[in-house]
Coordinates of N, CA and C in Angstrom, one line a residue:
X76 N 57.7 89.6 -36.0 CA 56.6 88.8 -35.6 C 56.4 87.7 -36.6
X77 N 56.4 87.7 -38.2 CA 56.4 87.1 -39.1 C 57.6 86.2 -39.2
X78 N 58.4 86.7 -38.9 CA 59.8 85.6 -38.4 C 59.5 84.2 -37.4
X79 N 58.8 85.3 -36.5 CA 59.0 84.0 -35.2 C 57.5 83.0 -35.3
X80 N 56.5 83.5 -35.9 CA 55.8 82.8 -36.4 C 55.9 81.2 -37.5
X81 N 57.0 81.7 -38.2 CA 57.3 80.7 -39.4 C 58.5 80.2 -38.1
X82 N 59.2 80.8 -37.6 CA 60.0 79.9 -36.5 C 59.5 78.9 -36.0
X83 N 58.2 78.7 -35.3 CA 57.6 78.3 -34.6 C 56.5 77.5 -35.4
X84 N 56.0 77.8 -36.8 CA 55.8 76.2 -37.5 C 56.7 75.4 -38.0
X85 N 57.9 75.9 -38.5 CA 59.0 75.2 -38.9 C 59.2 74.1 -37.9
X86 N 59.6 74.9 -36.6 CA 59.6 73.8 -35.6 C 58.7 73.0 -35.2
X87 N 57.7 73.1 -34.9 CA 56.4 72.6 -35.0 C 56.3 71.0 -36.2
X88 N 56.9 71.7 -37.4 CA 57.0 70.0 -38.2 C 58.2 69.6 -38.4
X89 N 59.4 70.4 -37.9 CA 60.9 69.1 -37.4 C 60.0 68.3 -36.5
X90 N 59.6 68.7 -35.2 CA 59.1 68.0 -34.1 C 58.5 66.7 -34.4
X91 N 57.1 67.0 -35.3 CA 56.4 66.1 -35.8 C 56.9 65.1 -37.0
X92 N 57.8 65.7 -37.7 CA 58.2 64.6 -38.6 C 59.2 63.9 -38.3
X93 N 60.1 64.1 -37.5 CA 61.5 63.7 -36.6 C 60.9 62.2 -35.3
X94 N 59.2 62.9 -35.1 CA 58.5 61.9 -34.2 C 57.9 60.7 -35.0
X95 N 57.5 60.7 -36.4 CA 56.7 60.1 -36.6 C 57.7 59.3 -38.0
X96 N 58.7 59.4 -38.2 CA 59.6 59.2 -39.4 C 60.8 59.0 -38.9
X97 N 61.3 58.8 -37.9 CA 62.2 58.4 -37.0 C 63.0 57.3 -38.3
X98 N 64.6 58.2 -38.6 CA 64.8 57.0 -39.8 C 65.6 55.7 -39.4
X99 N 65.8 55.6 -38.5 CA 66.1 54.3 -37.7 C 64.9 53.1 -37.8
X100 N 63.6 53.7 -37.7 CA 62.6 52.7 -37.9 C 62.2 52.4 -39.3
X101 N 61.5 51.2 -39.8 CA 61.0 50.7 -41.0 C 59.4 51.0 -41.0
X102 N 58.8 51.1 -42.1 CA 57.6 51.5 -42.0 C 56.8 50.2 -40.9
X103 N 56.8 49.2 -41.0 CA 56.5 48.4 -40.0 C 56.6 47.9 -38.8
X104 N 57.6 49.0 -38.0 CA 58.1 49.3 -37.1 C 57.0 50.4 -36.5
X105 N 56.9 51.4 -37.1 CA 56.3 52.1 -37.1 C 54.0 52.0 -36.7
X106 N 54.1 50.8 -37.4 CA 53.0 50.6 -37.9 C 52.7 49.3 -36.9
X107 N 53.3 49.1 -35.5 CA 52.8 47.6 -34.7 C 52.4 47.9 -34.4
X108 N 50.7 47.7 -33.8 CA 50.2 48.2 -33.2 C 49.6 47.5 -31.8
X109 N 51.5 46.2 -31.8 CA 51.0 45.3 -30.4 C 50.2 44.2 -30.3
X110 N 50.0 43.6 -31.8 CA 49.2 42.5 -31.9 C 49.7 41.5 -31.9
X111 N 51.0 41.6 -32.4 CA 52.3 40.6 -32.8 C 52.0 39.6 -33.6
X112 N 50.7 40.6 -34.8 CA 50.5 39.4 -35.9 C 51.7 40.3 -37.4
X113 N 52.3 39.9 -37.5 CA 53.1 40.4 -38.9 C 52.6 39.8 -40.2
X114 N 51.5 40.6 -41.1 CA 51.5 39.4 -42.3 C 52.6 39.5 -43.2
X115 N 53.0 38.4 -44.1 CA 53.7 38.4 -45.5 C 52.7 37.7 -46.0
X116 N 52.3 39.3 -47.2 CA 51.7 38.4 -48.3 C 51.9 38.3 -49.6
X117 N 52.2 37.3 -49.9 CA 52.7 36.8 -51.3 C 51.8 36.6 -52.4
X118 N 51.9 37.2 -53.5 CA 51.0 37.4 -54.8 C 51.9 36.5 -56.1
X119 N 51.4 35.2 -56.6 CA 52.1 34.6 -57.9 C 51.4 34.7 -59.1
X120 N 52.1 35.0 -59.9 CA 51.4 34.4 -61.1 C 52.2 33.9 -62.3
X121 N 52.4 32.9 -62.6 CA 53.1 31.8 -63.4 C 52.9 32.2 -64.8
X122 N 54.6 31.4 -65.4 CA 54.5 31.7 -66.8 C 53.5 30.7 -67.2
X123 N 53.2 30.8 -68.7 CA 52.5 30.0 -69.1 C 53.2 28.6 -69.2
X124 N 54.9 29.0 -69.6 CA 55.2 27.3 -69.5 C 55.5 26.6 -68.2
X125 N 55.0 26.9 -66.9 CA 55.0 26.4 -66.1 C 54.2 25.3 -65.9
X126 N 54.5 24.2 -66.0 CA 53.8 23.0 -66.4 C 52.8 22.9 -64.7
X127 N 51.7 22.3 -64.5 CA 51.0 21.8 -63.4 C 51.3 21.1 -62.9
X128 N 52.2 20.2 -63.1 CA 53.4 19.6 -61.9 C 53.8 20.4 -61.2
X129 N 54.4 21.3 -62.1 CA 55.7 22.0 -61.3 C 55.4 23.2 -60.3
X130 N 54.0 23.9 -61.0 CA 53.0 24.6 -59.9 C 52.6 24.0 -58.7
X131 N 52.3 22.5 -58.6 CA 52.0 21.7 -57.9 C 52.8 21.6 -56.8
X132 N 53.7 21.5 -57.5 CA 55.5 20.9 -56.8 C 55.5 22.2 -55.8
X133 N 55.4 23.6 -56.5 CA 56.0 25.2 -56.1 C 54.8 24.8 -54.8
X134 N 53.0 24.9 -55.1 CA 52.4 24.7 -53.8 C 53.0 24.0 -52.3
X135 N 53.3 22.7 -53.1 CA 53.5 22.0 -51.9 C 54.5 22.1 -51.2
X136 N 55.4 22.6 -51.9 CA 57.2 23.2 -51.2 C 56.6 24.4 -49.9
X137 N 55.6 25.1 -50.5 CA 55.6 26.4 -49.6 C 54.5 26.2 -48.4
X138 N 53.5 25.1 -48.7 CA 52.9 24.5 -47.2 C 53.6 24.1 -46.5
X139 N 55.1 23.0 -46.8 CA 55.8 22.6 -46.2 C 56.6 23.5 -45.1
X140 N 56.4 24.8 -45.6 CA 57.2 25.8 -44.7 C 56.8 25.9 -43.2
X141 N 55.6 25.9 -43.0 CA 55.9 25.9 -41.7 C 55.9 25.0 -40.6
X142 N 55.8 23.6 -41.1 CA 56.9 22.6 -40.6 C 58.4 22.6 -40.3
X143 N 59.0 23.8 -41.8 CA 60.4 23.7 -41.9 C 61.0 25.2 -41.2
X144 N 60.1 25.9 -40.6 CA 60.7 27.2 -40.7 C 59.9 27.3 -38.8
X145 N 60.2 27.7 -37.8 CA 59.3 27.9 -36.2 C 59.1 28.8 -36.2
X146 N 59.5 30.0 -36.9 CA 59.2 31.5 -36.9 C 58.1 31.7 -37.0
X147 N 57.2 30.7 -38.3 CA 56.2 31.1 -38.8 C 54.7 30.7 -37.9
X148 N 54.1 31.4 -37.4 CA 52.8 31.4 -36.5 C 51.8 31.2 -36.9
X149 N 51.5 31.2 -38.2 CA 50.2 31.4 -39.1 C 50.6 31.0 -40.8
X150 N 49.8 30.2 -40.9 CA 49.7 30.1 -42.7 C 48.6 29.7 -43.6
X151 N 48.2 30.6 -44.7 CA 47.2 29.7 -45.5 C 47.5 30.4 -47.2
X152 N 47.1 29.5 -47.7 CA 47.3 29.7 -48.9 C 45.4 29.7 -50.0
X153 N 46.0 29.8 -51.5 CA 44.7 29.6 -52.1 C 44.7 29.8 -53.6
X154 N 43.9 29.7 -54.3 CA 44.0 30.3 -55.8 C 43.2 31.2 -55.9
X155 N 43.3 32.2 -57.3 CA 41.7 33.4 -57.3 C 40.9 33.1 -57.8
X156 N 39.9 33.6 -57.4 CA 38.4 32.6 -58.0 C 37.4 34.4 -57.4
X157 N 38.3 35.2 -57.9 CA 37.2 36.7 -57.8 C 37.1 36.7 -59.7
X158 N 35.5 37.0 -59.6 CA 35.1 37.8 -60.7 C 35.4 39.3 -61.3
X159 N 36.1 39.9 -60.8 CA 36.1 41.1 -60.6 C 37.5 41.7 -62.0
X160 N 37.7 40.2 -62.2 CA 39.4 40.6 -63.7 C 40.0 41.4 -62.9
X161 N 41.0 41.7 -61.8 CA 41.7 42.5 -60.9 C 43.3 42.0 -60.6
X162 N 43.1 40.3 -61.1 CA 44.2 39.7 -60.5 C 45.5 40.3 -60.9
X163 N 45.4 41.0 -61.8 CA 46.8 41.4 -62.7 C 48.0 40.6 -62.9
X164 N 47.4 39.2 -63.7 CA 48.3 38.2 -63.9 C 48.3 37.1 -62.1
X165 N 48.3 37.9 -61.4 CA 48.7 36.7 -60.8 C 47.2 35.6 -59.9
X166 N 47.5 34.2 -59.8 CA 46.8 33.5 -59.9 C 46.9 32.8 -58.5
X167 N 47.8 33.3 -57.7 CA 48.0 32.2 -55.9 C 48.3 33.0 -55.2
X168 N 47.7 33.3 -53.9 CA 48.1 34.2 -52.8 C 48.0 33.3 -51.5
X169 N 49.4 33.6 -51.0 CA 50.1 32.9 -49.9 C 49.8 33.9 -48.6
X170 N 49.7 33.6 -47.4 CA 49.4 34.2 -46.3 C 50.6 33.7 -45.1
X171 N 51.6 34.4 -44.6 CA 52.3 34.3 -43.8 C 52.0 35.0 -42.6
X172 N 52.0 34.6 -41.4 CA 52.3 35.2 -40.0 C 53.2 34.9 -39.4
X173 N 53.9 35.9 -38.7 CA 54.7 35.7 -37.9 C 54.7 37.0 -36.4
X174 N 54.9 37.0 -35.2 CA 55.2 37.3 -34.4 C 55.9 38.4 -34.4
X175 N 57.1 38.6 -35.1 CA 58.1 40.1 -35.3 C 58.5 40.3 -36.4
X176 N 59.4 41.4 -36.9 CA 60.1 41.1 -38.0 C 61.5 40.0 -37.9
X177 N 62.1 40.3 -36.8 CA 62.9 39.5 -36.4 C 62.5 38.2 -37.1
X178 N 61.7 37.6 -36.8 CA 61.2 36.0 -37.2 C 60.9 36.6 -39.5
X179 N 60.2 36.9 -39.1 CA 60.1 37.5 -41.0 C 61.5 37.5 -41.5
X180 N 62.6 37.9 -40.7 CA 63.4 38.6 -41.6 C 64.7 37.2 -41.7
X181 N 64.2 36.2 -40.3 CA 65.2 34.8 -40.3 C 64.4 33.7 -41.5
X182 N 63.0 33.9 -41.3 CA 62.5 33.1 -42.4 C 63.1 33.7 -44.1
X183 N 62.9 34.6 -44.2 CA 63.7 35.3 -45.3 C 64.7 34.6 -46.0
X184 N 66.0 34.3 -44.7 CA 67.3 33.8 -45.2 C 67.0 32.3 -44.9
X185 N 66.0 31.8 -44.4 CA 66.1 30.4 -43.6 C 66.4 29.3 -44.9
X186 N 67.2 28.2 -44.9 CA 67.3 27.8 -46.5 C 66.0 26.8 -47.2
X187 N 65.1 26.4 -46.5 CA 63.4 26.2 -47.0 C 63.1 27.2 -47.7
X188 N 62.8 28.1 -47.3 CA 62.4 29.5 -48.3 C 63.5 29.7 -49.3
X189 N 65.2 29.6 -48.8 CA 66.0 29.6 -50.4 C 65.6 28.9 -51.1
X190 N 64.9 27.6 -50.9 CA 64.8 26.4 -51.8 C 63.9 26.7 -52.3
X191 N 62.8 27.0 -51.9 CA 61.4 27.6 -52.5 C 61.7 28.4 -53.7
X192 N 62.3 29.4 -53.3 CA 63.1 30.6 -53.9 C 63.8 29.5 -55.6
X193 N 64.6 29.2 -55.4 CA 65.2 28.3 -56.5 C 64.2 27.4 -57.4
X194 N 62.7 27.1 -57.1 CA 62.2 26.6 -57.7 C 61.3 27.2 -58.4
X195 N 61.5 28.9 -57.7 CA 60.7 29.3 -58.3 C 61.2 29.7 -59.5
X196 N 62.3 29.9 -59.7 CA 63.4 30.6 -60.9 C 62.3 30.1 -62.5
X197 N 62.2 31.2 -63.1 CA 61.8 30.9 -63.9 C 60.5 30.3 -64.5
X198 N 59.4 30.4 -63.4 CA 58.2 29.9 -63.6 C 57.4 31.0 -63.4
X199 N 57.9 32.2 -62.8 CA 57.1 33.3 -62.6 C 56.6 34.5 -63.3
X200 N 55.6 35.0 -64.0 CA 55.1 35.8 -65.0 C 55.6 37.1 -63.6
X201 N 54.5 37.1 -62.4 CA 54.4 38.2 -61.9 C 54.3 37.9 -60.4
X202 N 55.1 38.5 -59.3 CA 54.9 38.3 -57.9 C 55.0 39.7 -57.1
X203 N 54.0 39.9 -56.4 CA 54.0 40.9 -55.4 C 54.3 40.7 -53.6
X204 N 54.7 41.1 -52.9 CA 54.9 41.0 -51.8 C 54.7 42.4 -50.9
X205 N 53.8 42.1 -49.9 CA 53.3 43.1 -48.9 C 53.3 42.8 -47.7
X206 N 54.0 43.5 -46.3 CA 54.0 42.8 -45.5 C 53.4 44.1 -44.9
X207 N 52.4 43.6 -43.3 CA 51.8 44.6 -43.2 C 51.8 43.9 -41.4
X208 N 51.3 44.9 -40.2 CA 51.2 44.8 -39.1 C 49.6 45.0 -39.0
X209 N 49.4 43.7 -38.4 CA 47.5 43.4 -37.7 C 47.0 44.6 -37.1
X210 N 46.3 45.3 -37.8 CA 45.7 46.2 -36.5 C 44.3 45.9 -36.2

């Protein structure tokens, strides 16, 4: 009876983890909840010798994106201005929407974003990236 009991939780969480961890999907896959808003959100924070031109320059390259890129559905950007000392070096957070991953993943390679990419080379202390599904 002790057998068929651990039988029957055992299977019990193949069932559930096989359902819910399906490794074919990406955690974001997983996580649509049919809104068809996808954020990417981008966290900077610049070396010190990144001169304020050239931060300037990095801003304006990345507003330009969604002029240069149709994937993108949504954008806003900003600097930190919390009291709270949390930033952990970084100083600009970028807001991306897009519709699927599909569209995220062509903006990704689209060559706007390589270029962005290239100018960022070397101006960066610290960058995080989190993409997450609207719920």
């Amino acid at each position: 009876m002790k057998k068929l009991s651990l039988l029957i939780a055992l299977f019990a969480v193949l069932v559930t983890f096989n359902g819910c961890c399906n490794k074919s999907e990406t955690v974001c896959e997983q996580q649509n909840t049919g809104k068809n808003q996808l954020r990417h959100v981008v966290f900077f924070g610049f070396e010190e010798s990144a001169t304020p031109e050239e931060i300037r320059a990095i801003e304006e390259k990345f507003a330009s994106l969604p002029q240069d890129i149709p994937f993108i559905k949504g954008y806003e950007w900003g600097t930190d201005c919390s009291p709270e000392g949390l930033q952990k070096g970084h100083s600009h957070c970028f807001l991306v929407t897009f519709a699927s991953e599909a569209d995220r993943d062509a903006y990704l390679i689209h060559p706007a974003h390589k270029e962005l990419g290239k100018m960022l080379n070397g101006k960066l202390k610290n960058v995080t990236v989190i993409d997450y599904w609207v719920k």
